[in-house]
Short mmCIF file of N, CA, C and O in Angstrom, two decimals:
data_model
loop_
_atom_site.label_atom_id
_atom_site.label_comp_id
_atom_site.label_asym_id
_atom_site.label_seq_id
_atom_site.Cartn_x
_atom_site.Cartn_y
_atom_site.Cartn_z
N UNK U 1 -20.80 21.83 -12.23
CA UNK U 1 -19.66 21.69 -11.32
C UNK U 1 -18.61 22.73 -11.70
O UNK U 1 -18.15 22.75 -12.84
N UNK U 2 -18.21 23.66 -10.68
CA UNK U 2 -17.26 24.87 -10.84
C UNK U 2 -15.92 24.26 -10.91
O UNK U 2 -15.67 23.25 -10.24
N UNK U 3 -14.95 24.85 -11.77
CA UNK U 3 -13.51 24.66 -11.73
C UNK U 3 -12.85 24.66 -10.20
O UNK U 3 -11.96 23.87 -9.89
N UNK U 4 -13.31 25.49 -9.44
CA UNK U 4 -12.71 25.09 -7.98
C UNK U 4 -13.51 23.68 -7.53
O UNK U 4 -12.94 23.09 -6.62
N UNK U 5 -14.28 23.29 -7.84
CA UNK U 5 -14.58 22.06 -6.86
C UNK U 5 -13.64 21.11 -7.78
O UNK U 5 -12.96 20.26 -7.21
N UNK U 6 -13.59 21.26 -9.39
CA UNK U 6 -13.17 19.97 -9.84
C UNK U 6 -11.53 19.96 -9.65
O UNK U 6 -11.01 18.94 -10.10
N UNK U 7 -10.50 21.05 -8.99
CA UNK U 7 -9.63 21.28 -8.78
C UNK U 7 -9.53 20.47 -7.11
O UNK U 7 -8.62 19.69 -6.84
N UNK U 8 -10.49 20.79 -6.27
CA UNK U 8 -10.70 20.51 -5.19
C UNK U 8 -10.44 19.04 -4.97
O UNK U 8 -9.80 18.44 -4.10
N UNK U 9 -11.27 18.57 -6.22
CA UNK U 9 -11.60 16.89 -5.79
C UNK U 9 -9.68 16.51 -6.36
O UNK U 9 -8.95 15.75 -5.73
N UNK U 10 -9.34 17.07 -7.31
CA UNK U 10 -8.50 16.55 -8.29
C UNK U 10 -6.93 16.76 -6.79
O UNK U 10 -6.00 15.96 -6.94
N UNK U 11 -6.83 17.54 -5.83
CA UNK U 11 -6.01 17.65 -5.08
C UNK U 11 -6.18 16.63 -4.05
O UNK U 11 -5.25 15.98 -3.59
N UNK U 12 -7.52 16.51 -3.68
CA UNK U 12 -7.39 15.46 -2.12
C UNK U 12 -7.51 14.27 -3.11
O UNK U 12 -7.90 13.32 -2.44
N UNK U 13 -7.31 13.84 -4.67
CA UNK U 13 -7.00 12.64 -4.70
C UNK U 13 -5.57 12.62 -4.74
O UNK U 13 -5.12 11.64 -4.16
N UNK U 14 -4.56 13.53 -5.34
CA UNK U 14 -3.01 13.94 -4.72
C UNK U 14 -3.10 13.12 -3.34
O UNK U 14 -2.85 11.95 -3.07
N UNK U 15 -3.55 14.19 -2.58
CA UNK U 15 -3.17 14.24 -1.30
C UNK U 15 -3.47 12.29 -1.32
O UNK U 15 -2.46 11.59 -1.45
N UNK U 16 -4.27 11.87 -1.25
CA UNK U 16 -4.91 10.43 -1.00
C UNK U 16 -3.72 9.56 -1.57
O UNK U 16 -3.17 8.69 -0.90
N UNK U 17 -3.36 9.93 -2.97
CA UNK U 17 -2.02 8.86 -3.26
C UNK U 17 -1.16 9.40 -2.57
O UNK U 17 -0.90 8.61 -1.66
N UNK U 18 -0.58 10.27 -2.49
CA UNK U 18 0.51 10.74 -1.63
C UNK U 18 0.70 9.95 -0.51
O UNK U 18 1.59 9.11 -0.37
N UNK U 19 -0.25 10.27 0.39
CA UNK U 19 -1.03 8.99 1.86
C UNK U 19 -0.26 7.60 1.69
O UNK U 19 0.63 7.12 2.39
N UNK U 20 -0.91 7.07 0.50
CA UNK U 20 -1.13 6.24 0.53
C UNK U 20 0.20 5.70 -0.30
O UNK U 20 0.02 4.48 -0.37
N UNK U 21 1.33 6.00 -0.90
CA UNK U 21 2.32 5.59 -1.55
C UNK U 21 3.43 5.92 -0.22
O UNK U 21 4.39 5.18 -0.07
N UNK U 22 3.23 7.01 0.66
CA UNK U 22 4.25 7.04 2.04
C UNK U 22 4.14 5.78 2.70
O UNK U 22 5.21 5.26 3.04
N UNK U 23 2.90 5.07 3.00
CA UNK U 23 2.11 4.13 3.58
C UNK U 23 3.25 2.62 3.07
O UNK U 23 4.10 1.96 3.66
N UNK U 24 2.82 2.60 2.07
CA UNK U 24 3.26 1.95 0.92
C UNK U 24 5.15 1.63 1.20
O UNK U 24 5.84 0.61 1.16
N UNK U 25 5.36 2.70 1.41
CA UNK U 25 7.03 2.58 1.06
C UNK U 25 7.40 2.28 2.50
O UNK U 25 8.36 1.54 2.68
N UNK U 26 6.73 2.77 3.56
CA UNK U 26 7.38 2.14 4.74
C UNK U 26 6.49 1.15 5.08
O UNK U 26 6.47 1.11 6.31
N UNK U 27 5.58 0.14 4.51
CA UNK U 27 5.38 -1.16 4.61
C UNK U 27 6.26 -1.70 4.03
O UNK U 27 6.25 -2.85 4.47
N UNK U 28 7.15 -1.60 3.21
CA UNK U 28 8.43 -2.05 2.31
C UNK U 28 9.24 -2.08 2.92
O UNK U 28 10.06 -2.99 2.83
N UNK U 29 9.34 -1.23 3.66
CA UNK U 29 10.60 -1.01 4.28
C UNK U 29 10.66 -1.95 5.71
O UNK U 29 11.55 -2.77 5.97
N UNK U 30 9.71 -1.69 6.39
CA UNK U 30 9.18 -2.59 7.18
C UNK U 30 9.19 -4.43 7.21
O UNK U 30 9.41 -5.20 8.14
N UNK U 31 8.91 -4.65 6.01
CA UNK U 31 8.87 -6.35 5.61
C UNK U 31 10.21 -6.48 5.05
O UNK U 31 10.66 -7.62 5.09
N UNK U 32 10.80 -5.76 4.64
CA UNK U 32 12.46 -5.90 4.71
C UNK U 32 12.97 -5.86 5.74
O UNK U 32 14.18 -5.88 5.47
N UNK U 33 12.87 -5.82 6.66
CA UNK U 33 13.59 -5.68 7.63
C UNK U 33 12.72 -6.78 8.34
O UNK U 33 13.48 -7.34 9.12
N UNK U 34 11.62 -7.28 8.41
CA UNK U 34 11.23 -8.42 8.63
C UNK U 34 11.48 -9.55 7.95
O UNK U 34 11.48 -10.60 8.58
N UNK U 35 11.72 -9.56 6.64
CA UNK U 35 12.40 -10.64 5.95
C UNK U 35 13.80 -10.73 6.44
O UNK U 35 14.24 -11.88 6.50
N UNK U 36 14.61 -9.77 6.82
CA UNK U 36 15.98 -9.74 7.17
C UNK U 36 16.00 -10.66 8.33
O UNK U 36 16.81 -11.57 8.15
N UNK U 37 15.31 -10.72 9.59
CA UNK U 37 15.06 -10.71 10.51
C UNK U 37 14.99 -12.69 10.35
O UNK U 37 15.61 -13.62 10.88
N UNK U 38 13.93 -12.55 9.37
CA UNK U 38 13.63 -13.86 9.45
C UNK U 38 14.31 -14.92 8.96
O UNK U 38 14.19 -16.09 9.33
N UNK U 39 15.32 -14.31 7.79
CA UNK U 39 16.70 -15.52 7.60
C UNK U 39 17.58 -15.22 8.90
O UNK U 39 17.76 -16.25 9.54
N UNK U 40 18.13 -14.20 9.43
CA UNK U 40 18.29 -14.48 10.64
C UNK U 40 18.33 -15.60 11.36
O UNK U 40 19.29 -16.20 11.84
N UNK U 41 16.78 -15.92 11.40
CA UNK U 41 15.68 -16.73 12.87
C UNK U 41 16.22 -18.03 12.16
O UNK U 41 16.84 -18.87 12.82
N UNK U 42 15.93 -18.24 10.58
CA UNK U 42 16.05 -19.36 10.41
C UNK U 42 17.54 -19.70 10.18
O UNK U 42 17.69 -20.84 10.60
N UNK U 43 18.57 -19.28 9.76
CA UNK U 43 19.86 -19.68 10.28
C UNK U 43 20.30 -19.99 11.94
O UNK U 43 21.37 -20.21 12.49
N UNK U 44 19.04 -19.90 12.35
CA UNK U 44 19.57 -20.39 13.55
C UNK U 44 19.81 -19.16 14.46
O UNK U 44 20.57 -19.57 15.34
N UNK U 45 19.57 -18.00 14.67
CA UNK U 45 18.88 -16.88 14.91
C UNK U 45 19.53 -17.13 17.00
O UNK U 45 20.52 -16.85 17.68
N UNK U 46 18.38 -17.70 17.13
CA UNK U 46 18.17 -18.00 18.53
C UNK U 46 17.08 -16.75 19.05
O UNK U 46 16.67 -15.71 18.53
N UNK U 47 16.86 -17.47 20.36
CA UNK U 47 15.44 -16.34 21.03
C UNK U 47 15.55 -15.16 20.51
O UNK U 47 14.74 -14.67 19.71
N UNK U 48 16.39 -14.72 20.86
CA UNK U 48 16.25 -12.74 19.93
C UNK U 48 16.08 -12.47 19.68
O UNK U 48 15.55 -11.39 19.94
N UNK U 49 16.34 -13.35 17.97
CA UNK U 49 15.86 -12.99 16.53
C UNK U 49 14.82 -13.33 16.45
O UNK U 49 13.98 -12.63 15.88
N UNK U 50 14.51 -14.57 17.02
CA UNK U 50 12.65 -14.91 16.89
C UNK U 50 12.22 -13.80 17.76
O UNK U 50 11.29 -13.04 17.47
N UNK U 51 12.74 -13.74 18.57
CA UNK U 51 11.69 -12.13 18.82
C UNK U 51 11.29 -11.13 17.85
O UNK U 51 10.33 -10.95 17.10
N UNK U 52 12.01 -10.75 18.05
CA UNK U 52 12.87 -9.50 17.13
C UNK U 52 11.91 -9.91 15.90
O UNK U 52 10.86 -9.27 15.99
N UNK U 53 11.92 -10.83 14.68
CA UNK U 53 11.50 -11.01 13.88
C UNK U 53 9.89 -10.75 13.99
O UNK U 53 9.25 -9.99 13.27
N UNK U 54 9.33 -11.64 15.14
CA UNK U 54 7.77 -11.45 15.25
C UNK U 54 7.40 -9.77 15.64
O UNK U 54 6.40 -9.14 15.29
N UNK U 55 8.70 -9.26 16.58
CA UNK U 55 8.25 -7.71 16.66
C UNK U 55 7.78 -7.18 15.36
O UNK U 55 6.65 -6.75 15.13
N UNK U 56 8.97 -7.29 14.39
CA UNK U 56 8.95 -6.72 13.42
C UNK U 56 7.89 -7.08 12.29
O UNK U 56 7.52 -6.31 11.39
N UNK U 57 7.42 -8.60 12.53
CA UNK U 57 6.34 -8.84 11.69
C UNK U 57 4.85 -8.05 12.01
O UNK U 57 3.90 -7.84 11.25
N UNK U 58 5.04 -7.71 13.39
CA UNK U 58 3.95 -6.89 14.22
C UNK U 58 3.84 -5.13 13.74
O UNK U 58 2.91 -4.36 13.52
N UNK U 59 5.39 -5.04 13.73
CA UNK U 59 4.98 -3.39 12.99
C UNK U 59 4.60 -3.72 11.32
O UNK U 59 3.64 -3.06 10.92
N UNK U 60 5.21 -4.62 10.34
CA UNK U 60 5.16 -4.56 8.93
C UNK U 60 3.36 -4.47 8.98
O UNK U 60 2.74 -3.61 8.34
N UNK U 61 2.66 -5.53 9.88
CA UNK U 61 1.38 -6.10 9.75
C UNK U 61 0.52 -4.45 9.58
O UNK U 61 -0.11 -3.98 8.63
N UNK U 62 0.87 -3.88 11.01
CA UNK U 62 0.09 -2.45 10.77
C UNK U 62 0.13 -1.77 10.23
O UNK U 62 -0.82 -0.99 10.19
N UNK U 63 1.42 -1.58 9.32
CA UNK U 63 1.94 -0.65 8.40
C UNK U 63 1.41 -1.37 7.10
O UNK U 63 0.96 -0.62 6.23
N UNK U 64 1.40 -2.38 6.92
CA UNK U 64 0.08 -3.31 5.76
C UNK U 64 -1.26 -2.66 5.73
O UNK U 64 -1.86 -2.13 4.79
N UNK U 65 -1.57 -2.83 6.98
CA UNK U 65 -3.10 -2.34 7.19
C UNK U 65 -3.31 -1.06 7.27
O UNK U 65 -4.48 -0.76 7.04
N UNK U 66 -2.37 0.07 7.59
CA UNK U 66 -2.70 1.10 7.08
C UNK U 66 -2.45 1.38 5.75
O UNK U 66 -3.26 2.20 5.32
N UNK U 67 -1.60 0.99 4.91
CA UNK U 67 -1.72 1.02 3.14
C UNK U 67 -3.37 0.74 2.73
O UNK U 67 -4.25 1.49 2.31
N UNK U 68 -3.34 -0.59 3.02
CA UNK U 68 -4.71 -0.38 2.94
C UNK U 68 -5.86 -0.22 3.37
O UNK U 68 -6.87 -0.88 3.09
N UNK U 69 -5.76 0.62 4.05
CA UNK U 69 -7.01 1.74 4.36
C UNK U 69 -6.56 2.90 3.50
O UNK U 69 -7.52 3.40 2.92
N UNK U 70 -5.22 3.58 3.18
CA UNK U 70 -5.06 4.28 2.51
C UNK U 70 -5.57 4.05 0.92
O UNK U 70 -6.02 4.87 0.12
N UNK U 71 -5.38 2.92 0.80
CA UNK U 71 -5.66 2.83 -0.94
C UNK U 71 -6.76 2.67 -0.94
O UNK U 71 -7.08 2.91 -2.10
N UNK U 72 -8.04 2.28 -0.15
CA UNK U 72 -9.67 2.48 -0.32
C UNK U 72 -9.64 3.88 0.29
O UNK U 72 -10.47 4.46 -0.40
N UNK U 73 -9.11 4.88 1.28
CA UNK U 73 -9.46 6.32 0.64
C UNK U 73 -8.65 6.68 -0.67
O UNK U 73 -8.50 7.90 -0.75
N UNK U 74 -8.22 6.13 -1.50
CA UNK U 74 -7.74 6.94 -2.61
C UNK U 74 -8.49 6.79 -3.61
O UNK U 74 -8.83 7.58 -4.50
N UNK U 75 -9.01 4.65 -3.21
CA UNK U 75 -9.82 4.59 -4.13
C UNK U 75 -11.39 5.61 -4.09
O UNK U 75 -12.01 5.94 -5.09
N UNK U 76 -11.68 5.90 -2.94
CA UNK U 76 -12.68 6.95 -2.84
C UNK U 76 -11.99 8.24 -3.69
O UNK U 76 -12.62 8.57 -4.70
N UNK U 77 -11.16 8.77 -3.47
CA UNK U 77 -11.26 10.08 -3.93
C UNK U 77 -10.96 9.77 -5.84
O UNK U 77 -11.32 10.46 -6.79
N UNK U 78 -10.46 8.93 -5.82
CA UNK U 78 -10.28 8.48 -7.18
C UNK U 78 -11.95 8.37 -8.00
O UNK U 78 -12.14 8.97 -9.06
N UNK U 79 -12.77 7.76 -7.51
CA UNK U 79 -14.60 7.59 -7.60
C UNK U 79 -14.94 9.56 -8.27
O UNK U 79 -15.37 10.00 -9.33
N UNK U 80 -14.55 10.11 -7.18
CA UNK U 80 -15.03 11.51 -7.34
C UNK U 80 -14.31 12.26 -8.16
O UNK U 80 -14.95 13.21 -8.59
N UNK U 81 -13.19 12.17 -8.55
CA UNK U 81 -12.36 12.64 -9.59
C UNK U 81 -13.24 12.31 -11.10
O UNK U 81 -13.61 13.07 -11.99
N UNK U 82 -13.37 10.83 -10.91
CA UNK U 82 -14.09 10.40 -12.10
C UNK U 82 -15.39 11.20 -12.38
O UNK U 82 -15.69 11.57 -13.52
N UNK U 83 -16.02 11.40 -11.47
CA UNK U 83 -17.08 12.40 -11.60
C UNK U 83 -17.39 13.67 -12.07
O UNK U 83 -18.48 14.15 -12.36
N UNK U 84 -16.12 14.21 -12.11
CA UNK U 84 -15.98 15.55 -12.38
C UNK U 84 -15.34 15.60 -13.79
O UNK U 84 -15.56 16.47 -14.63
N UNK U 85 -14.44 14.45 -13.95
CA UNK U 85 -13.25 15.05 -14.76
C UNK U 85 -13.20 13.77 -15.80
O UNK U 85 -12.20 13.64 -16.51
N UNK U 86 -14.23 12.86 -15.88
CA UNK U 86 -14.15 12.10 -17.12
C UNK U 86 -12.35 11.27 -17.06
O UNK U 86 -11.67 11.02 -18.06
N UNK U 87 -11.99 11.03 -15.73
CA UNK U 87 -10.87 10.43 -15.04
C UNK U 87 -10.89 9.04 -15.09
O UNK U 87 -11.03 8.46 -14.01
N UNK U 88 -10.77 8.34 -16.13
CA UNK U 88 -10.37 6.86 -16.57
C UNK U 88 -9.42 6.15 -15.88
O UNK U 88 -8.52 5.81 -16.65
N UNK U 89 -9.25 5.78 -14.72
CA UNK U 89 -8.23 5.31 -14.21
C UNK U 89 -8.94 4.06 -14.32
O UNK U 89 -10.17 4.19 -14.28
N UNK U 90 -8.43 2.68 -14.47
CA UNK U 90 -9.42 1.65 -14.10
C UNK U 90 -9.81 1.35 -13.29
O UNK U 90 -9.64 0.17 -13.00
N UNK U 91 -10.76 2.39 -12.17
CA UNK U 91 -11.11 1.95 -10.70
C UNK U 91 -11.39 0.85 -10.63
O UNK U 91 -11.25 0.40 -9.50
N UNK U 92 -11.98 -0.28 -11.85
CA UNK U 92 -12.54 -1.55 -11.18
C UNK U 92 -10.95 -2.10 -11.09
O UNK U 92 -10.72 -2.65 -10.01
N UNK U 93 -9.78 -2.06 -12.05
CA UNK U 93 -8.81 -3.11 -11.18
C UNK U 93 -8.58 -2.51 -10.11
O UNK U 93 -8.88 -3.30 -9.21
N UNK U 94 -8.16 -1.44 -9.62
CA UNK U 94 -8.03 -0.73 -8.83
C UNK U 94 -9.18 -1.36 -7.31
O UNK U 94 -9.05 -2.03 -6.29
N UNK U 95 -10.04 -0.75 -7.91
CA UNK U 95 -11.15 -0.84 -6.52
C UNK U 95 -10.73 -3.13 -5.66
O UNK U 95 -10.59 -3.57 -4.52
N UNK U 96 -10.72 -3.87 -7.27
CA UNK U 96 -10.63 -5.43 -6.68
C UNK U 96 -8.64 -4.90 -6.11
O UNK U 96 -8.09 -5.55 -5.22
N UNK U 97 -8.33 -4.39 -6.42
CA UNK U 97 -6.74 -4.42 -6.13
C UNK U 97 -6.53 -4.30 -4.70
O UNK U 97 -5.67 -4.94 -4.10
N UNK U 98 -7.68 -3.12 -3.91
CA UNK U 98 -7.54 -2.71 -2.34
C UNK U 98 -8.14 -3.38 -1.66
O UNK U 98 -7.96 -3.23 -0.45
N UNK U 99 -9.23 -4.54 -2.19
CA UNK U 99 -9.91 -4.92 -1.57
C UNK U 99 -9.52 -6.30 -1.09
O UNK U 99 -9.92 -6.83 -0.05
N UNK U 100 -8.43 -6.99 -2.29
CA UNK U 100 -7.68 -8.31 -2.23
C UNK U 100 -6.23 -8.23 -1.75
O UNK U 100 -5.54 -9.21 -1.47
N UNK U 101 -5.78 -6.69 -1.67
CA UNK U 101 -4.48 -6.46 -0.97
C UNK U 101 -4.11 -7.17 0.15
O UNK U 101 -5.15 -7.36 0.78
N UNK U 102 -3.27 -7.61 0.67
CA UNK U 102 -3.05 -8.51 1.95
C UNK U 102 -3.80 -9.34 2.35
O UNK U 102 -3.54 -9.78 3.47
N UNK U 103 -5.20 -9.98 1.52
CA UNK U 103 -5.73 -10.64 2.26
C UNK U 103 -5.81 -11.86 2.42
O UNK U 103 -6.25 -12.60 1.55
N UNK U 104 -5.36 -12.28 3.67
CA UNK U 104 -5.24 -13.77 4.22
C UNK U 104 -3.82 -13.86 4.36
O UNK U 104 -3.30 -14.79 4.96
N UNK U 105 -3.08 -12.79 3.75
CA UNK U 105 -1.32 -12.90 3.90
C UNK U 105 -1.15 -12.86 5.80
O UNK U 105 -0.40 -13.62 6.41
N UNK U 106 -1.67 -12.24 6.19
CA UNK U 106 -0.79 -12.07 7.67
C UNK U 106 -1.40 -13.50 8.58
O UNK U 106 -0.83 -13.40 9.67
N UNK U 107 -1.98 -14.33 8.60
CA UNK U 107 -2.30 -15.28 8.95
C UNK U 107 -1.03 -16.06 8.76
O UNK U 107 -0.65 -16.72 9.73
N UNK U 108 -0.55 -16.08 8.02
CA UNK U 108 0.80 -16.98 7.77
C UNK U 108 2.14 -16.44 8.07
O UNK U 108 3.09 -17.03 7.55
N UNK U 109 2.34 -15.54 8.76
CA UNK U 109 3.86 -14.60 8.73
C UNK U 109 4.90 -15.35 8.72
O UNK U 109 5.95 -15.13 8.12
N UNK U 110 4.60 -16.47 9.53
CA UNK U 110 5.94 -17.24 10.25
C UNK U 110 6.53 -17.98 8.72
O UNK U 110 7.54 -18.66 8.91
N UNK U 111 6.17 -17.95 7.67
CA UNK U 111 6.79 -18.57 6.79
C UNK U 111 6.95 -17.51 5.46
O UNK U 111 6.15 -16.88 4.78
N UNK U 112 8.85 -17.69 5.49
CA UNK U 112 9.52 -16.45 4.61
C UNK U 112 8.84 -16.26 3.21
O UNK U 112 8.59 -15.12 2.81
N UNK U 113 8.54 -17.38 2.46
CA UNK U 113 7.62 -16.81 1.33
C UNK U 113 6.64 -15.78 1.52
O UNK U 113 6.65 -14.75 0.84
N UNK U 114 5.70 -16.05 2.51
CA UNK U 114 4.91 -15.26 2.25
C UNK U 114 5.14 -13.85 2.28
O UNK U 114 4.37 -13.10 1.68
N UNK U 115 6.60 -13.21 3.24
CA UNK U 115 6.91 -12.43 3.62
C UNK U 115 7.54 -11.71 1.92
O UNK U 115 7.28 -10.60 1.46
N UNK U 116 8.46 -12.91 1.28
CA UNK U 116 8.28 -11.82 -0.11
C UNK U 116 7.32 -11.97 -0.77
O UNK U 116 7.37 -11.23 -1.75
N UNK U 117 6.17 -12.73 -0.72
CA UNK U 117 5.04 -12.31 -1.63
C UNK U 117 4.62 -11.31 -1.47
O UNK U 117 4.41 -10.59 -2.46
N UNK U 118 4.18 -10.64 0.45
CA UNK U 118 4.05 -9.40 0.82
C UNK U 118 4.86 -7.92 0.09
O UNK U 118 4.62 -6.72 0.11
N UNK U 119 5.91 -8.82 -0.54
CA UNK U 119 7.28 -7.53 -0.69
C UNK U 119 6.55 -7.12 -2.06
O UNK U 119 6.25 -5.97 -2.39
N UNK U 120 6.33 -8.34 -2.81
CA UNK U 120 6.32 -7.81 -4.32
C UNK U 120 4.48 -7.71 -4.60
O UNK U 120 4.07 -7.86 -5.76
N UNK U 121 3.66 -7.51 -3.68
CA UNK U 121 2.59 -7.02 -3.79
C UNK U 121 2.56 -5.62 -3.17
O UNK U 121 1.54 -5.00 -3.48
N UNK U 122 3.50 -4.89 -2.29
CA UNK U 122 3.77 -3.90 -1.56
C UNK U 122 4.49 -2.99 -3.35
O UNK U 122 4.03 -1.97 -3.85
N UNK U 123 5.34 -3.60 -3.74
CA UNK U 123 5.99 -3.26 -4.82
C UNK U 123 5.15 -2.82 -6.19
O UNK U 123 5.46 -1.96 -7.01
N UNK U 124 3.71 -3.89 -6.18
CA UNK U 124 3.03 -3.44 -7.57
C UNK U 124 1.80 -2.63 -6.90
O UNK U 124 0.83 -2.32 -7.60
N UNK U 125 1.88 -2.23 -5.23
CA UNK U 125 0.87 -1.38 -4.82
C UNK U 125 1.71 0.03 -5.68
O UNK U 125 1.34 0.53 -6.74
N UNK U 126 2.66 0.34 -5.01
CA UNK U 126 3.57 1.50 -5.56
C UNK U 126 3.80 2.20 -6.96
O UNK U 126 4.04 3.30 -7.46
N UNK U 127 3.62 1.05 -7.23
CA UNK U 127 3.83 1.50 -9.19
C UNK U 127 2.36 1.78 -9.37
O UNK U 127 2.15 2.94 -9.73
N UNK U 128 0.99 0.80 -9.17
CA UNK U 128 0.09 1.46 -9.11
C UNK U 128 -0.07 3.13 -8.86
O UNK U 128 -0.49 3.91 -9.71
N UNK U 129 0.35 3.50 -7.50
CA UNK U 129 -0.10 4.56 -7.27
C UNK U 129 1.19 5.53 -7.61
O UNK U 129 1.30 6.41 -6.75
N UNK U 130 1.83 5.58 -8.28
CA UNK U 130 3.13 6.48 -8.04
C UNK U 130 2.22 6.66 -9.68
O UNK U 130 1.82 7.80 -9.90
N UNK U 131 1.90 5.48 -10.88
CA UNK U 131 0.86 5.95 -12.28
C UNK U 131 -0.15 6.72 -11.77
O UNK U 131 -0.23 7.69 -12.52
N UNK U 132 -1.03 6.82 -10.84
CA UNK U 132 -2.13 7.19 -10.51
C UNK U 132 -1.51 8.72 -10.10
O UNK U 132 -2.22 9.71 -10.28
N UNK U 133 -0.41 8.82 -9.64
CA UNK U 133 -0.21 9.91 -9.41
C UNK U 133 0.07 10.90 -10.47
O UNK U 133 -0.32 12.02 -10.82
N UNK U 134 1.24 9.68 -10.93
CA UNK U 134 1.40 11.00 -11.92
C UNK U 134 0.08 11.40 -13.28
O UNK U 134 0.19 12.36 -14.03
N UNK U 135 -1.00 10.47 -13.31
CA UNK U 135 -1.92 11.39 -14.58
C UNK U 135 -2.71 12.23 -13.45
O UNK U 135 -3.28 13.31 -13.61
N UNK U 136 -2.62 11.70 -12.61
CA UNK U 136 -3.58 13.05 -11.69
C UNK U 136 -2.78 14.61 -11.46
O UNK U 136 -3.53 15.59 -11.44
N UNK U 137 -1.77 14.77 -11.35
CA UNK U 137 -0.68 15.56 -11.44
C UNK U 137 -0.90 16.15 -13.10
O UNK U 137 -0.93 17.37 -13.25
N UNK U 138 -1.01 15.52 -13.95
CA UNK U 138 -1.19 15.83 -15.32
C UNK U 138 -2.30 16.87 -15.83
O UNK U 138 -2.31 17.67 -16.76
N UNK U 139 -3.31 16.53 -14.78
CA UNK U 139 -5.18 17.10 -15.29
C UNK U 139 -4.97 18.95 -15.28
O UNK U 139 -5.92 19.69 -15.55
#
């Protein structure tokens, strides 16, 4: 394996956290403003805010689901890094991390816990990949 391919792989996994930590920060941003929304609704809000709130639970949801699709391509390019470059990241927490991300959370929106459980699993996606970034940045 030539120094340009192992340079190659070592950038589109950059690029892949990069993806995937933008992803990341405006799902955050997103469920904040859906949590906002939703003390709102429940102080007594009225139609609006229950709108308004489910809108907003509607963009956080997709902006969820594209994080993770982003973090199984990172976890892919992360696989091929390892290949080349003897790249120890712990893909297995990693790999169970993208695969258990959000799941079964959006079934429940309408109730504010879950909305910060969403926050502070959005929060240890980030630190994940902002570490992942920086030893890949390091190689």
């Amino acid at each position: 394996m030539g120094n340009m391919d192992y340079q190659r792989e070592v950038n589109e996994a950059i690029q892949a956290a990069s993806q995937a930590l933008r992803s990341l920060q405006q799902a955050k941003e997103s469920l904040k403003s859906a949590g906002n929304w939703g003390i709102w609704d429940m102080l007594g809000g009225g139609l609006i805010s229950t709108f308004v709130k489910h809108s907003k639970m509607e963009d956080a949801e997709r902006l969820v689901q594209q994080a993770r699709s982003d973090l199984k391509r990172l976890q892919k390019e992360l696989m091929d890094v390892d290949t080349v470059a003897e790249f120890h990241i712990e893909t297995g927490d990693f790999l169970s991390f993208a695969d258990y991300f959000f799941d079964g959370l959006i079934a429940d929106w309408l109730v504010q816990s879950r909305i910060n459980e969403a926050k502070r699993q959005v929060d240890s996606a980030i630190q994940k990949v902002e570490e992942v970034l920086r030893r890949l940045r390091a190689l």
